[in-house]
């Protein structure tokens, strides 16, 4: 929950220094006496022995190779077990890999000496909770010396720990400390969780209603919890209201991509309670922390997500967010592993599978695997066209236009559209028809797309540009492009089309104006550079024209052989000798 993000900037993670790094005068004394004092000599030898694996580990960590980092931090630590730095780095690397069990004894060692490190405390705290040792967990929590840094949210950890111990009176007293404007949504959310946990329907319902009215509180997790409660109590109207309310928010994930919500219409659905233990309540708090940190401190967010999943392995959103963050670190195989852990009954199975397919397609270029994932998803649901869309994207990118047409045609047959999105699939199929050489079918689909979504700038641009390239409907194409530029002034492709339209009319000065704007908006486009080169040539800026033609070849060395040959010919002979690539307009 984002309402207390600012509080998290006060988290200061203290990194212990490398063993032996005392003040410089002390180090000098140690060096001078090392040959005399066998203890100091042994200590120095340990430091030297551990230094090389430490350097390898640091390098691996910098490239997000945490498996290698953990391996070499462990080797370095075994050679120099007195090093606080190595102990801390090994603990962190183990945690980020999800090996929290390995990190727990290291965290216990850290807090024995001085308990002022938040993450070490939270790892040791989690270790006690994993054993259902709530009294031990409370002891760890109370020994943390920097409570002031997290004073706004510290009570929630105490609250759930007291619940685990069985001291409800002390727990409620602690929870009330959270009832303040700074963390109001956090207080309402955990109050609702608690009263639902103890089957107090009246108070649970009360706090859930208050939560829905609190500004900014309706995250996807909040909607899930409220929806869960409504479904379990057969309050289907309340369920429908929360779904609609979430759809009206600035949401991160669409409800339509989450099977939990699409199954909500089934009144006989067996929905498990949100939490069934106090440690699951703490898992919710860790998840909120991770969500707040994900945009500002990805690595710290990952730590808290790993702790979350140790306390509640069924909190699918935590696993999904973890997969997203790991994917951002280019740890694609690990991300796929996390996304793959969701069963078909999971709240987020469908969207997790979509992410797997996208990693195979977009990141790993393993198209056969991506195709298998998308086709499976397309067979499971008929209320979303996303798998068909991604399949078509993939086929288009690989110039398999017939396949793209096939899946888009199938999508238009089977998908139940309720939001007017059919325009996109006619548009996309029109593009595939055009690129496969079937212009009549392409034109029909593009017109149908505009019929469904008037003044859609992408469609206006594509149809108008296609007409220009074919030398048809100049006047209508110019009107459409003028409208497209008004609707999407920051779209480089549309500015390129507009500039090229002026070029075709021999208004070269105007063409240069829009083509330069297009290149500024989309600097990495070979097509725009080629067009701008032609326009420069026509106004006498021939040196700049050749620069743009060369640039287009450098940007896209894999362009079609015909286009490549044409640009090379322009560089050798000039545009006057080669001529324009259109034959004028047919009105």
XYZ file of C-alpha atoms in Angstrom:
587
model
C 0.000 0.000 0.000
C 1.449 3.308 -1.125
C 0.080 5.413 1.724
C 3.192 5.099 3.856
C 5.861 5.025 1.187
C 7.465 8.151 2.610
C 8.003 6.372 5.899
C 10.239 3.839 4.260
C 12.845 6.391 3.332
C 13.804 6.349 7.000
C 14.984 2.748 6.704
C 18.747 2.759 6.977
C 20.406 -0.591 6.412
C 23.681 -0.666 8.309
C 26.326 -2.693 6.498
C 28.990 -4.098 8.812
C 32.562 -3.327 7.801
C 35.059 -5.918 6.622
C 36.681 -7.704 9.518
C 39.861 -6.012 10.623
C 38.898 -2.571 9.246
C 39.580 -0.604 12.387
C 40.990 2.914 12.358
C 44.071 3.368 10.191
C 46.479 3.766 13.116
C 45.228 0.505 14.618
C 45.679 -1.260 11.268
C 49.215 0.065 11.007
C 49.965 -1.261 14.461
C 48.489 -4.630 13.526
C 50.641 -4.800 10.390
C 53.820 -3.991 12.330
C 53.024 -6.567 15.026
C 51.656 -9.295 12.761
C 55.007 -11.077 12.562
C 55.224 -11.044 16.376
C 51.623 -11.801 17.380
C 50.444 -15.166 15.954
C 46.766 -14.252 16.541
C 47.049 -11.087 14.456
C 49.020 -12.981 11.834
C 46.293 -15.652 11.540
C 43.635 -12.963 11.310
C 45.471 -11.234 8.477
C 45.904 -14.513 6.623
C 42.148 -15.138 6.844
C 41.466 -11.724 5.349
C 43.870 -12.360 2.475
C 42.444 -15.841 1.789
C 38.882 -14.510 1.658
C 39.602 -11.484 -0.496
C 39.578 -13.147 -3.939
C 36.249 -14.991 -3.526
C 34.861 -11.764 -2.050
C 35.815 -9.823 -5.184
C 34.267 -12.488 -7.431
C 31.078 -12.364 -5.357
C 30.874 -8.569 -5.563
C 31.311 -8.678 -9.338
C 28.592 -11.334 -9.648
C 26.240 -9.296 -7.462
C 26.742 -6.236 -9.665
C 25.441 -8.247 -12.638
C 22.499 -9.669 -10.630
C 24.042 -13.148 -10.654
C 23.050 -13.880 -7.084
C 23.631 -17.626 -7.311
C 27.318 -17.056 -8.043
C 27.473 -14.205 -5.524
C 26.068 -16.389 -2.738
C 28.437 -19.218 -3.627
C 31.539 -17.017 -3.373
C 30.336 -15.002 -0.378
C 29.907 -18.354 1.361
C 33.425 -19.434 0.400
C 34.843 -16.113 1.580
C 32.889 -16.284 4.854
C 34.036 -19.829 5.569
C 37.624 -18.630 5.179
C 37.035 -15.543 7.317
C 34.083 -16.173 9.694
C 34.953 -13.141 11.822
C 34.058 -10.718 9.015
C 30.827 -8.864 9.688
C 30.714 -7.692 6.072
C 30.937 -11.219 4.666
C 28.318 -12.468 7.113
C 25.987 -9.646 6.069
C 26.564 -10.128 2.328
C 25.994 -13.872 2.570
C 22.810 -13.277 4.548
C 21.492 -10.819 1.957
C 22.417 -12.988 -1.039
C 20.764 -16.010 0.544
C 17.607 -14.019 1.261
C 17.325 -12.582 -2.237
C 17.521 -16.151 -3.607
C 14.721 -17.250 -1.298
C 17.085 -19.324 0.861
C 15.803 -17.657 4.005
C 16.560 -20.755 6.090
C 20.261 -20.237 5.289
C 20.033 -16.545 6.135
C 18.352 -16.986 9.534
C 21.390 -18.229 11.543
C 23.490 -15.449 9.989
C 20.884 -12.867 11.004
C 20.839 -14.299 14.529
C 24.610 -13.795 14.697
C 24.264 -10.183 13.534
C 21.636 -9.212 16.107
C 23.504 -10.886 18.971
C 26.242 -8.297 18.704
C 24.138 -5.177 18.180
C 20.548 -5.242 16.987
C 20.425 -2.031 14.941
C 20.026 -3.520 11.468
C 16.397 -3.699 10.307
C 16.748 -6.448 7.728
C 18.707 -8.739 10.041
C 15.995 -8.214 12.640
C 13.224 -9.017 10.174
C 14.994 -12.193 9.003
C 15.538 -13.401 12.578
C 11.945 -12.381 13.400
C 10.716 -14.446 10.422
C 12.805 -17.407 11.539
C 11.027 -17.510 14.894
C 7.624 -17.133 13.237
C 8.342 -20.003 10.855
C 8.646 -22.183 13.964
C 5.471 -20.652 15.464
C 7.680 -19.276 18.236
C 5.758 -16.056 18.772
C 7.326 -15.286 22.138
C 10.789 -15.605 20.620
C 9.673 -13.438 17.690
C 8.466 -10.759 20.106
C 11.801 -10.858 21.897
C 13.661 -10.272 18.606
C 11.320 -7.435 17.720
C 11.696 -5.695 21.053
C 15.481 -5.939 20.955
C 15.642 -3.838 17.743
C 17.380 -0.621 18.822
C 16.103 1.692 16.081
C 12.343 1.425 16.532
C 12.081 5.183 16.048
C 12.929 4.735 12.357
C 9.806 2.637 11.801
C 7.657 3.866 14.667
C 4.622 4.407 12.418
C 4.429 0.751 11.336
C 6.277 -1.067 14.118
C 3.019 -1.658 16.080
C 1.574 -3.875 13.348
C 4.349 -6.406 13.825
C 3.769 -6.334 17.580
C 0.012 -6.618 17.081
C 0.106 -9.824 15.044
C 2.802 -11.284 17.268
C 0.598 -10.722 20.329
C -2.241 -12.411 18.439
C 0.049 -15.377 17.852
C 0.903 -15.504 21.534
C -2.791 -15.366 22.414
C -2.756 -12.018 24.219
C -5.673 -10.334 22.444
C -6.015 -7.531 24.987
C -2.421 -6.403 24.473
C -2.811 -6.889 20.721
C -5.824 -4.550 20.483
C -4.067 -1.977 22.647
C -1.125 -2.088 20.237
C -3.317 -1.939 17.118
C -4.952 1.273 18.323
C -1.565 2.977 18.065
C -1.937 2.663 14.305
C -5.190 4.640 14.229
C -3.776 7.898 12.913
C -4.056 9.735 9.574
C -0.506 8.877 8.438
C -1.250 5.143 8.199
C -5.033 5.101 8.269
C -5.476 2.660 5.381
C -2.877 0.339 6.872
C -4.770 0.383 10.182
C -8.155 -0.275 8.522
C -6.769 -3.078 6.347
C -5.217 -4.995 9.231
C -8.212 -4.367 11.494
C -10.449 -5.896 8.823
C -8.067 -8.848 8.410
C -8.043 -9.440 12.147
C -11.791 -9.355 12.705
C -12.337 -11.565 9.679
C -9.693 -13.916 11.103
C -11.634 -14.261 14.390
C -14.994 -14.527 12.559
C -16.392 -11.256 13.877
C -18.528 -10.569 10.807
C -19.948 -7.281 12.070
C -16.581 -5.608 12.772
C -14.888 -7.153 9.747
C -17.616 -5.747 7.514
C -17.373 -2.381 9.280
C -13.632 -2.002 8.674
C -13.837 -3.265 5.100
C -16.457 -0.624 4.304
C -14.280 2.050 5.895
C -11.335 0.791 3.847
C -13.217 1.182 0.569
C -13.994 4.809 1.389
C -10.398 5.685 2.328
C -8.702 7.594 -0.558
C -6.000 5.609 -2.337
C -6.609 2.432 -0.355
C -8.093 0.226 -3.068
C -5.052 -1.637 -4.321
C -5.428 -4.950 -6.102
C -4.659 -6.732 -2.832
C -7.259 -4.633 -1.055
C -9.812 -5.502 -3.729
C -8.904 -9.185 -3.430
C -9.371 -9.204 0.334
C -12.702 -7.368 0.163
C -13.846 -9.568 -2.718
C -12.770 -12.666 -0.829
C -14.886 -11.649 2.163
C -17.917 -10.867 -0.024
C -17.748 -14.196 -1.851
C -17.339 -16.227 1.332
C -20.407 -14.556 2.819
C -22.397 -14.872 -0.441
C -22.654 -11.094 -0.766
C -22.496 -11.118 -4.544
C -23.779 -7.570 -4.925
C -20.999 -6.281 -2.661
C -18.574 -8.363 -4.685
C -19.784 -6.785 -7.940
C -19.458 -3.305 -6.401
C -15.846 -3.832 -5.340
C -14.938 -5.190 -8.772
C -16.425 -2.099 -10.407
C -14.780 0.215 -7.872
C -11.397 -1.309 -8.603
C -11.953 -0.985 -12.337
C -12.455 2.743 -11.784
C -9.103 3.170 -10.033
C -5.679 3.794 -11.515
C -5.010 0.079 -11.363
C -1.771 -1.837 -11.807
C -3.305 -5.083 -13.042
C -6.593 -5.455 -14.847
C -9.252 -7.480 -13.067
C -10.024 -9.092 -16.390
C -6.609 -10.729 -16.296
C -7.140 -12.238 -12.877
C -9.128 -15.458 -12.565
C -10.083 -14.704 -8.941
C -12.413 -11.987 -10.110
C -13.795 -13.676 -13.203
C -14.830 -16.635 -11.061
C -16.696 -14.352 -8.690
C -19.991 -14.771 -10.486
C -20.058 -18.427 -9.427
C -22.076 -18.361 -6.206
C -21.011 -21.894 -5.306
C -17.308 -21.040 -5.455
C -15.356 -22.430 -2.511
C -13.244 -19.456 -1.436
C -10.673 -19.968 1.350
C -10.235 -17.277 4.056
C -7.634 -14.621 3.390
C -5.602 -15.519 6.476
C -5.720 -18.418 8.910
C -2.819 -17.558 11.233
C -1.152 -14.575 12.869
C 2.022 -15.055 10.846
C -0.041 -14.683 7.666
C -1.076 -11.261 8.978
C 2.613 -10.382 9.306
C 3.137 -11.686 5.760
C 0.536 -9.145 4.605
C 2.515 -6.375 6.316
C 5.749 -7.519 4.629
C 3.949 -7.588 1.284
C 2.724 -4.017 1.796
C 6.289 -2.928 2.558
C 7.560 -4.600 -0.607
C 4.821 -3.011 -2.712
C 5.745 0.429 -1.384
C 9.440 -0.133 -2.082
C 9.246 -1.790 -5.510
C 9.759 1.444 -7.483
C 12.458 2.970 -5.272
C 14.451 0.037 -3.895
C 13.911 -3.137 -5.915
C 16.441 -5.222 -4.022
C 14.967 -4.379 -0.611
C 11.488 -5.106 -1.988
C 12.726 -8.555 -3.033
C 14.010 -9.224 0.507
C 10.594 -8.494 1.998
C 8.801 -10.537 -0.648
C 10.960 -13.555 0.160
C 10.072 -13.148 3.842
C 6.403 -12.761 2.881
C 6.368 -16.072 1.035
C 8.059 -17.915 3.901
C 5.177 -16.895 6.151
C 2.407 -17.289 3.557
C 3.401 -19.413 0.526
C -0.120 -19.005 -0.904
C 0.034 -15.228 -1.244
C 0.140 -15.345 -5.022
C 0.410 -11.589 -5.590
C 3.653 -11.562 -3.602
C 5.079 -14.294 -5.820
C 3.891 -12.443 -8.923
C 5.518 -9.167 -7.821
C 8.687 -11.084 -6.968
C 8.698 -12.583 -10.466
C 8.266 -9.109 -11.965
C 11.205 -7.668 -10.010
C 13.431 -10.622 -10.836
C 12.461 -10.290 -14.503
C 13.518 -6.606 -14.381
C 16.934 -7.816 -13.229
C 17.123 -9.984 -16.397
C 17.031 -13.178 -14.306
C 14.581 -14.661 -16.773
C 14.822 -18.342 -15.909
C 14.262 -17.558 -12.225
C 11.311 -15.302 -13.065
C 9.726 -18.100 -15.100
C 10.254 -20.438 -12.166
C 8.344 -18.097 -9.838
C 5.531 -17.461 -12.289
C 5.235 -21.220 -12.885
C 4.487 -21.923 -9.224
C 0.876 -20.777 -9.556
C -1.638 -23.616 -9.930
C -4.683 -23.258 -12.183
C -6.749 -22.566 -9.024
C -4.530 -19.641 -8.091
C -5.910 -16.102 -8.134
C -3.192 -15.055 -10.554
C -2.547 -18.175 -12.627
C -3.658 -16.578 -15.873
C -1.623 -13.385 -15.654
C 1.420 -15.357 -14.434
C 1.216 -17.589 -17.490
C 0.940 -14.526 -19.712
C 4.174 -13.214 -18.226
C 5.886 -16.532 -18.889
C 4.779 -16.397 -22.518
C 6.024 -12.820 -22.862
C 9.430 -13.704 -21.407
C 9.790 -16.585 -23.870
C 8.692 -14.329 -26.730
C 10.166 -10.926 -25.988
C 13.201 -11.669 -23.834
C 14.439 -15.178 -24.644
C 13.198 -15.355 -28.273
C 12.040 -18.925 -27.650
C 9.053 -18.655 -29.945
C 7.960 -22.300 -29.855
C 7.617 -22.162 -26.057
C 5.834 -18.813 -26.199
C 3.408 -20.134 -28.805
C 2.571 -23.131 -26.627
C 1.853 -20.921 -23.593
C -0.325 -18.445 -25.492
C -2.334 -21.139 -27.261
C -3.018 -22.880 -23.961
C -4.238 -19.625 -22.399
C -6.416 -18.863 -25.409
C -8.163 -22.201 -24.901
C -8.902 -21.518 -21.225
C -10.888 -18.288 -21.407
C -13.048 -16.433 -23.893
C -13.350 -13.151 -21.982
C -9.920 -11.779 -22.877
C -8.097 -11.560 -26.181
C -4.629 -11.012 -24.729
C -3.169 -14.430 -25.654
C -4.445 -14.047 -29.225
C -2.977 -10.579 -29.359
C 0.438 -11.720 -28.155
C 0.403 -14.641 -30.595
C -0.384 -12.242 -33.426
C 2.357 -9.853 -32.232
C 4.846 -12.700 -32.309
C 3.808 -13.915 -35.741
C 3.937 -10.370 -37.116
C 7.410 -9.798 -35.679
C 8.586 -12.966 -37.411
C 6.826 -12.006 -40.679
C 4.446 -14.966 -40.371
C 1.516 -12.914 -41.580
C -0.708 -15.845 -42.552
C -0.480 -17.195 -39.008
C -1.217 -13.740 -37.571
C -4.317 -13.489 -39.769
C -5.418 -16.962 -38.701
C -5.253 -16.301 -34.936
C -6.832 -12.856 -35.219
C -9.689 -14.306 -37.251
C -10.186 -16.965 -34.594
C -10.079 -14.332 -31.863
C -12.793 -12.310 -33.573
C -14.983 -15.413 -33.672
C -14.710 -16.627 -30.090
C -13.995 -13.673 -27.830
C -16.858 -12.044 -25.945
C -16.130 -8.354 -26.197
C -17.831 -5.942 -23.841
C -15.464 -2.967 -23.935
C -15.281 -2.074 -27.632
C -11.779 -3.503 -28.075
C -12.698 -5.344 -31.273
C -11.348 -2.372 -33.249
C -7.819 -3.358 -32.307
C -8.102 -6.857 -33.734
C -9.535 -5.642 -37.044
C -6.717 -3.092 -37.155
C -4.043 -5.640 -36.392
C -5.451 -8.113 -38.922
C -5.601 -5.316 -41.503
C -1.886 -4.696 -40.941
C -1.161 -8.407 -41.420
C -3.251 -8.491 -44.631
C -1.442 -5.421 -45.982
C 1.989 -6.854 -45.279
C 1.061 -10.171 -46.843
C 0.000 -8.391 -50.038
C -3.797 -8.684 -49.723
C -4.708 -5.004 -49.959
C -8.491 -5.334 -50.492
C -8.820 -7.383 -47.268
C -6.469 -5.003 -45.460
C -8.413 -1.917 -46.504
C -11.706 -3.506 -45.448
C -10.365 -4.370 -41.976
C -8.811 -0.940 -41.461
C -12.088 0.740 -42.393
C -13.969 -1.599 -40.056
C -11.577 -0.697 -37.263
C -12.280 3.015 -37.799
C -15.994 2.288 -37.841
C -15.676 0.730 -34.383
C -13.334 3.425 -33.020
C -13.696 6.756 -34.779
C -10.552 8.876 -34.964
C -8.203 6.245 -33.559
C -4.811 7.831 -34.462
C -2.929 4.601 -35.190
C -5.596 3.383 -37.572
C -5.991 6.798 -39.233
C -2.236 6.868 -39.765
C -1.918 3.340 -41.130
C -4.795 3.576 -43.573
C -3.827 7.061 -44.778
C -0.158 6.148 -45.174
C -1.108 2.987 -47.087
C -3.192 5.089 -49.431
C -0.277 7.475 -49.911
C 2.103 4.639 -50.694
C -0.365 3.329 -53.249
C -0.950 6.775 -54.703
C -4.633 6.802 -53.780
C -7.102 9.159 -52.048
C -4.674 12.041 -51.445
C -7.243 14.511 -50.173
C -8.878 12.055 -47.744
C -5.482 10.737 -46.588
C -4.309 14.279 -45.780
C -7.444 14.959 -43.729
C -6.929 11.705 -41.797
C -3.261 12.436 -41.154
C -4.040 15.987 -40.024
C -6.493 14.526 -37.513
C -3.994 11.859 -36.403
C -1.302 14.494 -35.759
C -3.762 16.540 -33.694
C -4.700 13.482 -31.626
C -1.134 12.164 -31.170
C 1.357 15.056 -31.569
C 4.131 13.090 -29.820
C 3.898 10.037 -32.104
C 6.962 9.893 -34.374
C 5.410 7.434 -36.838
C 2.420 9.710 -37.407
C 4.610 12.806 -37.885
C 6.668 10.767 -40.360
C 3.548 9.896 -42.362
C 2.455 13.535 -42.374
C 5.883 14.704 -43.509
C 5.980 12.049 -46.222
C 2.561 13.137 -47.450
C 3.938 16.666 -47.942
C 6.951 15.194 -49.711
C 4.681 13.375 -52.154
C 3.039 16.711 -52.912
C 6.499 18.192 -53.560
C 6.144 20.545 -50.594
C 9.657 19.665 -49.468
C 10.134 22.454 -46.913
C 7.007 21.342 -45.047
C 8.115 17.732 -45.394
C 11.457 18.508 -43.737
C 9.682 20.270 -40.863
C 7.572 17.224 -39.947
C 10.230 14.616 -40.753
C 12.739 16.371 -38.464
C 10.086 16.394 -35.748
C 9.424 12.700 -36.382
C 13.115 11.861 -36.041
C 13.320 13.867 -32.823
C 10.356 11.915 -31.451
C 11.644 8.533 -32.703
C 15.439 8.865 -33.151
C 16.014 5.156 -33.755
C 13.859 4.785 -36.891
C 15.584 3.736 -40.132
C 12.435 4.546 -42.137
C 12.271 8.134 -40.847
C 15.996 8.678 -41.502
C 15.539 7.405 -45.052
C 12.552 9.704 -45.636
C 14.341 12.707 -44.127
C 17.358 12.008 -46.353
C 15.142 12.199 -49.429
C 13.589 15.468 -48.239
C 17.008 16.991 -47.502
C 18.175 16.064 -50.992
C 15.190 17.812 -52.593
C 15.957 21.110 -50.829
C 19.659 20.944 -51.697
C 21.077 19.697 -48.374
C 22.784 16.765 -50.079
C 25.540 16.140 -47.535
C 22.932 15.812 -44.762
C 20.822 13.613 -47.021
C 23.660 11.123 -47.430
C 24.292 11.207 -43.693
C 20.654 10.199 -43.022
C 20.768 7.407 -45.635
C 23.940 5.963 -44.103
C 22.374 6.302 -40.675
C 19.310 4.320 -41.794
C 21.564 1.465 -42.933
C 23.431 1.513 -39.600
C 20.211 1.569 -37.565
C 18.621 -1.359 -39.338
C 21.210 -3.546 -41.140
C 18.592 -6.312 -41.542
C 16.192 -4.248 -43.694
C 14.778 -5.831 -46.849
C 17.265 -6.384 -49.652
C 15.269 -4.169 -52.029
C 15.231 -1.221 -49.622
C 18.887 -1.700 -48.733
C 19.861 -1.800 -52.411
C 17.819 1.331 -53.093
C 19.491 3.298 -50.258
C 22.947 2.147 -51.367
C 22.119 3.238 -54.912
C 21.024 6.661 -53.642
C 24.341 7.004 -51.801
C 26.258 6.123 -54.958
C 24.262 7.958 -57.639
C 22.038 10.436 -55.793
C 18.277 10.663 -55.568
C 17.912 12.427 -58.920
C 19.280 9.373 -60.723
C 17.369 6.829 -58.648
C 14.060 8.694 -58.517
C 11.242 8.673 -55.965
C 9.719 5.351 -54.952
C 6.164 6.335 -55.824
C 4.517 7.186 -59.103
C 2.380 10.133 -58.026
C -1.172 10.125 -56.819
C -4.255 8.620 -58.330
C -7.204 10.672 -57.202
